[in-house]
Amino acid sequence: MSHLNAELQRLFLFEPVPETGQAALVDAQGRVRAMVIELARPARWAELAQVWRGVQSELDWPAPAIAVNGVDGYQLWFPLAVPLTAAQAAACLQTICKRCLPGVGSERLRLWPAEVGGPAGEPPVLPPARHQAEGGDEVWAAFVAPDLAPVFEDTPWLDMPPGQDGQTGLLARVKTLGAADLQHAWQSWQIGASSQAQRGATSTATTATSTASSSSAEPAAQVVGASPELSASASHTDPRRFLLAVMNDPNQPMRWRIEAAKALMPAAPQPAV
């Protein structure tokens, strides 16, 4: 396996990159290990950069991979350490776009997965990939560096095959989204918490307890689960009960459990003197 294919599998795929045909972006259960936002017609990096910066500054997520699609737009590829259902991934993407791209029309956006209540649908072509331009020339979709992204607004493609070493180097710096990242997104932006997002799917936080494929996901030790009381579908009308659930949940990071315990201390019964 080439170094480039190894990076593609680490970040986005359930199986090794095939010699021919489309890479396995969806598994037999309909789960995905990538989420994609595409902005096109026209390609405007300044707009999509709001998402790229926003998820880093507001959610503390690692930077998604940036690509030109070889036709008419830019893409952000979000790699997942733990697979999500198509419904969960779609809910995440829709919430992100509402927060970061409120003025962009749906005709310019392609989200994958797109339908909250449905299957993943036809996946985008994973870069680097060859395309046929209108004049018959071959152009390429490819991952690009953040500082070079604005250069491709008028021509969102490469005129020649991208170098494997360069593509590998770009992807090697990309980190996958872990369960803790997704849990933080739910807490901060209520991603996946709407009733529509819950149709036919468990919560994003609960999904984090799933074990990713040993050949494609990051070590299980990095995965943080959540109890049913803390899932996105749970109702949290009682702050004290919620804090107790956090404090007593062994799946939560110790720092969160300690903070919950501190918050509960004034309300704890005092020992008799």
Tab-separated table of C-alpha atoms in Angstrom, residues 87-246:
chain	number	residue	atom	x	y	z
A	87	ALA	CA	-28.428	10.435	9.671
A	88	GLN	CA	-26.060	11.584	12.403
A	89	ALA	CA	-23.470	12.857	9.941
A	90	ALA	CA	-26.138	14.738	7.979
A	91	ALA	CA	-27.403	16.369	11.174
A	92	CYS	CA	-23.884	17.526	12.010
A	93	LEU	CA	-23.320	19.032	8.581
A	94	GLN	CA	-26.658	20.815	8.451
A	95	THR	CA	-26.086	22.406	11.835
A	96	ILE	CA	-22.559	23.474	10.874
A	97	CYS	CA	-23.801	25.114	7.670
A	98	LYS	CA	-26.603	26.928	9.488
A	99	ARG	CA	-24.071	28.334	11.939
A	100	CYS	CA	-21.236	29.168	9.534
A	101	LEU	CA	-22.919	29.701	6.139
A	102	PRO	CA	-26.298	31.278	6.939
A	103	GLY	CA	-26.413	33.392	3.787
A	104	VAL	CA	-25.400	30.698	1.281
A	105	GLY	CA	-28.210	29.149	-0.763
A	106	SER	CA	-28.746	25.409	-0.815
A	107	GLU	CA	-28.226	25.361	-4.600
A	108	ARG	CA	-24.545	26.103	-4.003
A	109	LEU	CA	-24.049	23.529	-1.265
A	110	ARG	CA	-23.637	19.786	-1.483
A	111	LEU	CA	-23.475	17.938	1.813
A	112	TRP	CA	-22.557	14.305	2.161
A	113	PRO	CA	-24.349	12.617	3.771
A	114	ALA	CA	-27.195	15.010	3.027
A	115	GLU	CA	-30.488	13.521	4.197
A	116	VAL	CA	-31.008	13.395	7.960
A	117	GLY	CA	-33.533	10.576	7.848
A	118	GLY	CA	-32.144	8.627	4.911
A	119	PRO	CA	-29.163	6.623	3.672
A	120	ALA	CA	-25.777	8.102	2.881
A	121	GLY	CA	-26.491	8.353	-0.857
A	122	GLU	CA	-23.947	8.615	-3.632
A	123	PRO	CA	-20.608	9.667	-2.114
A	124	PRO	CA	-18.394	12.325	-3.633
A	125	VAL	CA	-15.284	11.248	-5.499
A	126	LEU	CA	-12.388	11.017	-3.070
A	127	PRO	CA	-9.411	13.167	-4.144
A	128	PRO	CA	-6.994	12.930	-5.750
A	129	ALA	CA	-9.060	12.002	-8.805
A	130	ARG	CA	-9.071	12.657	-12.527
A	131	HIS	CA	-11.911	14.519	-14.278
A	132	GLN	CA	-12.700	15.271	-17.902
A	133	ALA	CA	-12.938	19.001	-18.549
A	134	GLU	CA	-15.453	20.451	-21.034
A	135	GLY	CA	-12.793	20.892	-23.697
A	136	GLY	CA	-11.670	17.286	-23.369
A	137	ASP	CA	-8.603	18.032	-21.291
A	138	GLU	CA	-7.901	16.097	-18.118
A	139	VAL	CA	-8.011	17.996	-14.853
A	140	TRP	CA	-7.663	16.793	-11.284
A	141	ALA	CA	-9.425	17.054	-7.955
A	142	ALA	CA	-6.891	17.272	-5.165
A	143	PHE	CA	-6.295	18.225	-1.578
A	144	VAL	CA	-4.727	21.674	-1.205
A	145	ALA	CA	-2.964	23.606	1.523
A	146	PRO	CA	-4.921	26.334	3.376
A	147	ASP	CA	-2.620	29.121	2.199
A	148	LEU	CA	-3.018	28.057	-1.444
A	149	ALA	CA	-6.789	27.527	-1.357
A	150	PRO	CA	-7.689	31.093	-2.551
A	151	VAL	CA	-5.648	30.560	-5.726
A	152	PHE	CA	-8.198	28.073	-7.116
A	153	GLU	CA	-11.361	30.214	-7.007
A	154	ASP	CA	-11.511	30.712	-10.785
A	155	THR	CA	-10.183	27.243	-11.634
A	156	PRO	CA	-10.995	24.761	-8.824
A	157	TRP	CA	-8.832	22.015	-10.256
A	158	LEU	CA	-5.242	21.080	-11.035
A	159	ASP	CA	-4.090	20.936	-14.659
A	160	MET	CA	-1.782	18.018	-13.950
A	161	PRO	CA	-1.798	15.032	-11.571
A	162	PRO	CA	-0.950	16.117	-8.015
A	163	GLY	CA	2.235	14.654	-6.619
A	164	GLN	CA	1.669	11.716	-4.280
A	165	ASP	CA	4.256	12.999	-1.817
A	166	GLY	CA	2.550	16.380	-1.636
A	167	GLN	CA	-0.897	14.863	-1.138
A	168	THR	CA	0.473	12.500	1.494
A	169	GLY	CA	2.144	15.350	3.341
A	170	LEU	CA	-1.072	17.375	3.447
A	171	LEU	CA	-3.134	14.453	4.749
A	172	ALA	CA	-0.526	13.409	7.302
A	173	ARG	CA	-1.208	16.662	9.162
A	174	VAL	CA	-4.981	16.066	9.302
A	175	LYS	CA	-6.413	14.615	12.523
A	176	THR	CA	-9.618	12.617	12.823
A	177	LEU	CA	-12.640	13.765	14.820
A	178	GLY	CA	-12.934	11.673	17.965
A	179	ALA	CA	-15.939	10.974	20.142
A	180	ALA	CA	-14.980	13.758	22.563
A	181	ASP	CA	-14.963	16.250	19.654
A	182	LEU	CA	-18.464	15.205	18.636
A	183	GLN	CA	-19.729	15.336	22.228
A	184	HIS	CA	-18.310	18.842	22.585
A	185	ALA	CA	-20.034	19.878	19.354
A	186	TRP	CA	-23.362	18.653	20.675
A	187	GLN	CA	-22.901	20.565	23.911
A	188	SER	CA	-21.780	23.767	22.170
A	189	TRP	CA	-23.983	23.893	19.078
A	190	GLN	CA	-26.639	21.272	19.887
A	191	ILE	CA	-25.477	19.320	16.839
A	192	GLY	CA	-27.708	16.299	16.327
A	193	ALA	CA	-30.025	17.231	19.212
A	194	SER	CA	-33.162	18.101	17.214
A	195	SER	CA	-36.016	15.658	16.943
A	196	GLN	CA	-35.485	15.469	13.195
A	197	ALA	CA	-31.871	14.457	13.669
A	198	GLN	CA	-32.901	11.638	15.966
A	199	ARG	CA	-35.167	9.882	13.451
A	200	GLY	CA	-33.820	6.400	12.858
A	201	ALA	CA	-30.567	7.074	14.699
A	202	THR	CA	-29.123	7.045	18.168
A	203	SER	CA	-27.372	10.118	19.487
A	204	THR	CA	-23.997	11.224	18.220
A	205	ALA	CA	-22.579	10.868	21.700
A	206	THR	CA	-23.855	7.322	22.109
A	207	THR	CA	-22.397	6.362	18.750
A	208	ALA	CA	-19.007	7.241	20.164
A	209	THR	CA	-19.049	4.023	22.147
A	210	SER	CA	-18.920	2.028	18.906
A	211	THR	CA	-15.542	0.538	18.088
A	212	ALA	CA	-14.081	1.670	14.806
A	213	SER	CA	-12.539	-0.809	12.406
A	214	SER	CA	-9.124	-1.785	13.740
A	215	SER	CA	-7.570	-1.242	10.336
A	216	SER	CA	-8.984	2.208	9.727
A	217	ALA	CA	-9.770	3.998	12.996
A	218	GLU	CA	-7.591	5.529	15.670
A	219	PRO	CA	-6.896	3.609	18.890
A	220	ALA	CA	-9.960	2.806	20.958
A	221	ALA	CA	-8.312	4.374	23.987
A	222	GLN	CA	-9.056	7.765	22.423
A	223	VAL	CA	-12.794	7.078	22.274
A	224	VAL	CA	-14.940	8.499	25.050
A	225	GLY	CA	-18.490	7.183	25.368
A	226	ALA	CA	-21.524	8.573	27.109
A	227	SER	CA	-24.183	7.068	29.316
A	228	PRO	CA	-27.846	7.147	28.204
A	229	GLU	CA	-28.495	9.974	30.658
A	230	LEU	CA	-26.002	12.135	28.759
A	231	SER	CA	-27.034	11.254	25.215
A	232	ALA	CA	-28.277	13.907	22.825
A	233	SER	CA	-31.779	12.425	22.993
A	234	ALA	CA	-32.011	12.706	26.772
A	235	SER	CA	-33.954	15.524	28.411
A	236	HIS	CA	-31.912	17.692	30.763
A	237	THR	CA	-34.468	19.793	32.618
A	238	ASP	CA	-32.895	19.150	36.031
A	239	PRO	CA	-29.361	20.642	36.223
A	240	ARG	CA	-28.511	18.800	39.454
A	241	ARG	CA	-29.545	15.454	38.006
A	242	PHE	CA	-27.452	16.152	34.914
A	243	LEU	CA	-24.387	17.017	37.009
A	244	LEU	CA	-24.838	13.848	39.037
A	245	ALA	CA	-24.957	11.827	35.815
A	246	VAL	CA	-21.690	13.395	34.634
